[in-house]
Short mmCIF file of C-alpha atoms in Angstrom, two decimals:
data_model
loop_
_atom_site.label_atom_id
_atom_site.label_comp_id
_atom_site.label_asym_id
_atom_site.label_seq_id
_atom_site.Cartn_x
_atom_site.Cartn_y
_atom_site.Cartn_z
CA MET A 1 -81.53 -48.43 -87.48
CA SER A 2 -81.80 -52.02 -88.63
CA SER A 3 -80.69 -53.07 -92.09
CA SER A 4 -84.27 -53.97 -92.97
CA SER A 5 -85.49 -50.42 -92.26
CA ARG A 6 -82.88 -48.83 -94.54
CA GLY A 7 -82.95 -51.40 -97.32
CA PRO A 8 -80.59 -54.13 -98.44
CA ARG A 9 -77.13 -54.55 -96.94
CA ASP A 10 -74.25 -52.58 -98.41
CA ARG A 11 -72.42 -54.76 -100.97
CA ASP A 12 -69.29 -54.33 -103.07
CA ASP A 13 -69.02 -55.15 -106.80
CA GLU A 14 -68.40 -58.83 -105.99
CA GLY A 15 -71.47 -59.01 -103.74
CA ARG A 16 -69.53 -59.11 -100.45
CA ALA A 17 -71.06 -57.28 -97.51
CA ARG A 18 -69.39 -53.88 -96.99
CA ASN A 19 -70.41 -51.18 -94.58
CA ALA A 20 -70.79 -48.02 -96.65
CA ARG A 21 -71.28 -45.78 -93.62
CA PRO A 22 -68.87 -42.86 -93.51
CA ARG A 23 -65.97 -43.16 -91.05
CA ASP A 24 -64.09 -40.68 -88.91
CA GLY A 25 -60.30 -40.30 -88.95
CA LEU A 26 -59.91 -43.20 -86.51
CA GLY A 27 -62.10 -45.53 -88.57
CA ARG A 28 -65.18 -45.31 -86.35
CA PRO A 29 -68.49 -45.54 -88.23
CA LEU A 30 -70.51 -42.34 -88.41
CA PRO A 31 -74.24 -42.07 -89.12
CA TYR A 32 -75.32 -42.39 -92.75
CA GLY A 33 -75.20 -38.96 -94.37
CA ALA A 34 -72.52 -37.60 -92.00
CA GLU A 35 -69.32 -36.11 -93.35
CA GLY A 36 -66.52 -38.65 -93.02
CA VAL A 37 -62.95 -38.99 -94.22
CA ASP A 38 -61.99 -40.83 -97.38
CA ARG A 39 -61.55 -44.54 -96.76
CA GLN A 40 -58.49 -46.44 -97.83
CA PRO A 41 -59.22 -48.61 -100.83
CA GLU A 42 -58.89 -52.31 -99.99
CA GLY A 43 -56.74 -54.81 -101.83
CA VAL A 44 -54.29 -52.34 -103.34
CA VAL A 45 -51.00 -53.93 -104.33
CA ARG A 46 -48.13 -51.55 -103.56
CA THR A 47 -44.39 -51.91 -103.59
CA PRO A 48 -42.87 -52.15 -100.10
CA ALA A 49 -41.53 -48.59 -100.52
CA GLU A 50 -45.01 -47.32 -101.43
CA THR A 51 -46.51 -49.19 -98.47
CA VAL A 52 -44.04 -47.67 -96.01
CA ALA A 53 -44.42 -44.14 -97.44
CA GLU A 54 -48.23 -44.25 -97.51
CA ALA A 55 -48.49 -45.78 -94.04
CA GLN A 56 -46.09 -43.19 -92.58
CA ALA A 57 -48.07 -40.34 -94.16
CA LEU A 58 -51.29 -41.71 -92.65
CA LEU A 59 -49.68 -42.20 -89.24
CA ASP A 60 -48.31 -38.64 -89.35
CA ALA A 61 -51.81 -37.38 -90.21
CA GLY A 62 -53.28 -39.09 -87.13
CA ARG A 63 -54.98 -41.82 -89.15
CA PRO A 64 -53.51 -45.06 -87.76
CA PHE A 65 -56.64 -47.05 -88.67
CA HIS A 66 -56.05 -46.20 -92.31
CA ALA A 67 -52.32 -47.02 -91.99
CA HIS A 68 -53.35 -50.42 -90.61
CA GLU A 69 -55.35 -51.02 -93.82
CA VAL A 70 -52.28 -50.21 -95.94
CA PHE A 71 -50.17 -52.65 -93.90
CA GLU A 72 -52.96 -55.23 -94.16
CA ASP A 73 -52.84 -55.01 -97.95
CA ALA A 74 -49.08 -55.73 -97.83
CA TRP A 75 -49.70 -58.60 -95.40
CA LYS A 76 -52.25 -60.20 -97.72
CA ALA A 77 -50.51 -59.50 -101.06
CA GLY A 78 -46.84 -59.59 -100.11
CA PRO A 79 -44.45 -62.49 -100.23
CA GLU A 80 -45.09 -65.28 -97.72
CA GLN A 81 -41.75 -64.68 -95.96
CA GLU A 82 -42.80 -61.09 -95.08
CA ARG A 83 -46.37 -61.71 -93.96
CA ASP A 84 -45.53 -61.82 -90.24
CA LEU A 85 -43.70 -58.50 -90.58
CA TRP A 86 -46.64 -56.72 -92.25
CA ARG A 87 -49.14 -58.35 -89.88
CA GLY A 88 -47.14 -57.08 -86.91
CA LEU A 89 -46.99 -53.57 -88.35
CA ALA A 90 -50.76 -53.66 -88.98
CA GLN A 91 -51.31 -54.70 -85.37
CA THR A 92 -49.17 -51.85 -84.02
CA ALA A 93 -51.17 -49.37 -86.13
CA VAL A 94 -54.48 -50.75 -84.92
CA GLY A 95 -53.10 -50.74 -81.35
CA LEU A 96 -52.43 -47.01 -81.74
CA THR A 97 -55.97 -46.69 -83.16
CA HIS A 98 -57.49 -48.32 -80.08
CA ALA A 99 -55.39 -46.18 -77.73
CA ALA A 100 -56.57 -43.05 -79.59
CA ARG A 101 -60.19 -44.22 -79.37
CA GLY A 102 -59.84 -44.72 -75.60
CA ASN A 103 -59.69 -48.55 -75.61
CA LEU A 104 -56.51 -48.51 -73.55
CA THR A 105 -56.47 -52.20 -72.60
CA GLY A 106 -56.97 -53.36 -76.18
CA GLY A 107 -54.53 -50.77 -77.47
CA ALA A 108 -51.72 -51.93 -75.19
CA ARG A 109 -52.41 -55.58 -76.00
CA LEU A 110 -52.31 -55.01 -79.78
CA LEU A 111 -49.17 -52.87 -79.58
CA ARG A 112 -47.38 -55.67 -77.72
CA ARG A 113 -48.72 -58.37 -80.03
CA GLY A 114 -47.61 -56.40 -83.10
CA ALA A 115 -44.17 -55.75 -81.59
CA GLY A 116 -43.86 -59.48 -80.94
CA HIS A 117 -44.65 -60.35 -84.56
CA VAL A 118 -42.17 -57.79 -85.89
CA GLU A 119 -39.50 -58.99 -83.46
CA ALA A 120 -40.15 -62.65 -84.41
CA TRP A 121 -39.84 -61.73 -88.08
CA CYS A 122 -36.51 -59.98 -87.39
CA ARG A 123 -35.17 -63.07 -85.58
CA ALA A 124 -36.32 -65.44 -88.33
CA ALA A 125 -34.99 -63.21 -91.11
CA GLY A 126 -31.75 -62.41 -89.28
CA ARG A 127 -32.20 -58.69 -89.85
CA ASP A 128 -33.49 -55.67 -87.99
CA ALA A 129 -34.16 -53.46 -90.99
CA VAL A 130 -35.99 -53.98 -94.28
CA HIS A 131 -37.51 -51.70 -96.92
CA GLY A 132 -35.82 -48.76 -95.20
CA MET A 133 -37.61 -49.41 -91.91
CA ASP A 134 -35.69 -49.45 -88.63
CA LEU A 135 -37.57 -52.34 -87.06
CA THR A 136 -35.64 -52.21 -83.79
CA SER A 137 -36.94 -48.70 -83.16
CA VAL A 138 -40.47 -49.65 -84.28
CA VAL A 139 -40.52 -52.53 -81.75
CA ALA A 140 -39.14 -50.23 -79.03
CA TRP A 141 -41.75 -47.58 -79.90
CA ALA A 142 -44.61 -50.09 -79.72
CA ARG A 143 -43.52 -51.52 -76.37
CA ALA A 144 -42.89 -48.09 -74.81
CA LEU A 145 -46.25 -46.85 -76.07
CA ALA A 146 -47.97 -49.96 -74.68
CA ASP A 147 -46.46 -49.16 -71.27
CA ASP A 148 -47.71 -45.56 -71.53
CA VAL A 149 -51.15 -46.67 -72.69
CA GLU A 150 -51.53 -48.98 -69.69
CA THR A 151 -51.09 -46.06 -67.30
CA ALA A 152 -53.03 -43.50 -69.36
CA ARG A 153 -56.40 -42.26 -68.22
CA ASP A 154 -57.42 -40.63 -71.48
CA PRO A 155 -57.21 -41.46 -75.18
CA LEU A 156 -53.82 -40.72 -76.73
CA ASP A 157 -53.15 -38.24 -79.53
CA PRO A 158 -52.28 -40.45 -82.53
CA CYS A 159 -50.32 -37.67 -84.28
CA ALA A 160 -48.14 -37.00 -81.26
CA ARG A 161 -47.49 -40.71 -80.71
CA ALA A 162 -46.97 -41.87 -84.31
CA PRO A 163 -43.91 -44.04 -84.93
CA ARG A 164 -41.07 -43.19 -87.30
CA LEU A 165 -40.92 -46.27 -89.51
CA ARG A 166 -37.62 -45.26 -91.06
CA GLY A 167 -35.99 -44.47 -87.73
CA GLY A 168 -35.49 -41.37 -85.68
CA ARG A 169 -37.12 -40.41 -82.44
CA PRO A 170 -40.66 -41.89 -82.14
CA GLY A 171 -43.25 -39.17 -82.50
CA ALA A 172 -40.70 -36.84 -84.14
CA ARG A 173 -41.57 -35.27 -87.44
#
């Protein structure tokens, strides 16, 4: 259905174009009127601890697209010296999203790109942990998952493959 046949474009309070279609748990648009999942509000400023906790809860619930939005908020609102870290984490979450949607090539590529950003941040900062996150294990998780995604034939289960941001065995609860 074209935008002209259903009326004016969806806009937010500031007049920016926003797609108001409902979304599924992996962020895919559903038809207007369909039952979707609650969307993550955009532009929320959280503490790093709140960001990590909310993102982990979303990852554990099989909603990596929504976790990516939480990381993206931290990337945009956080201190300049942490932006590459949060951007890398957002990319790993969206890589898991693509792998769960069946876009295996894009998923593997984004997982590796995100791992590279996190690893570069660790080198530049001279640390492999921050805000309670074990970044060494997050990078290892993303790279191992990218390898698995490249050989997969079917979409991956995002709950079963969620990372443990604070350490522990990837995919463990």
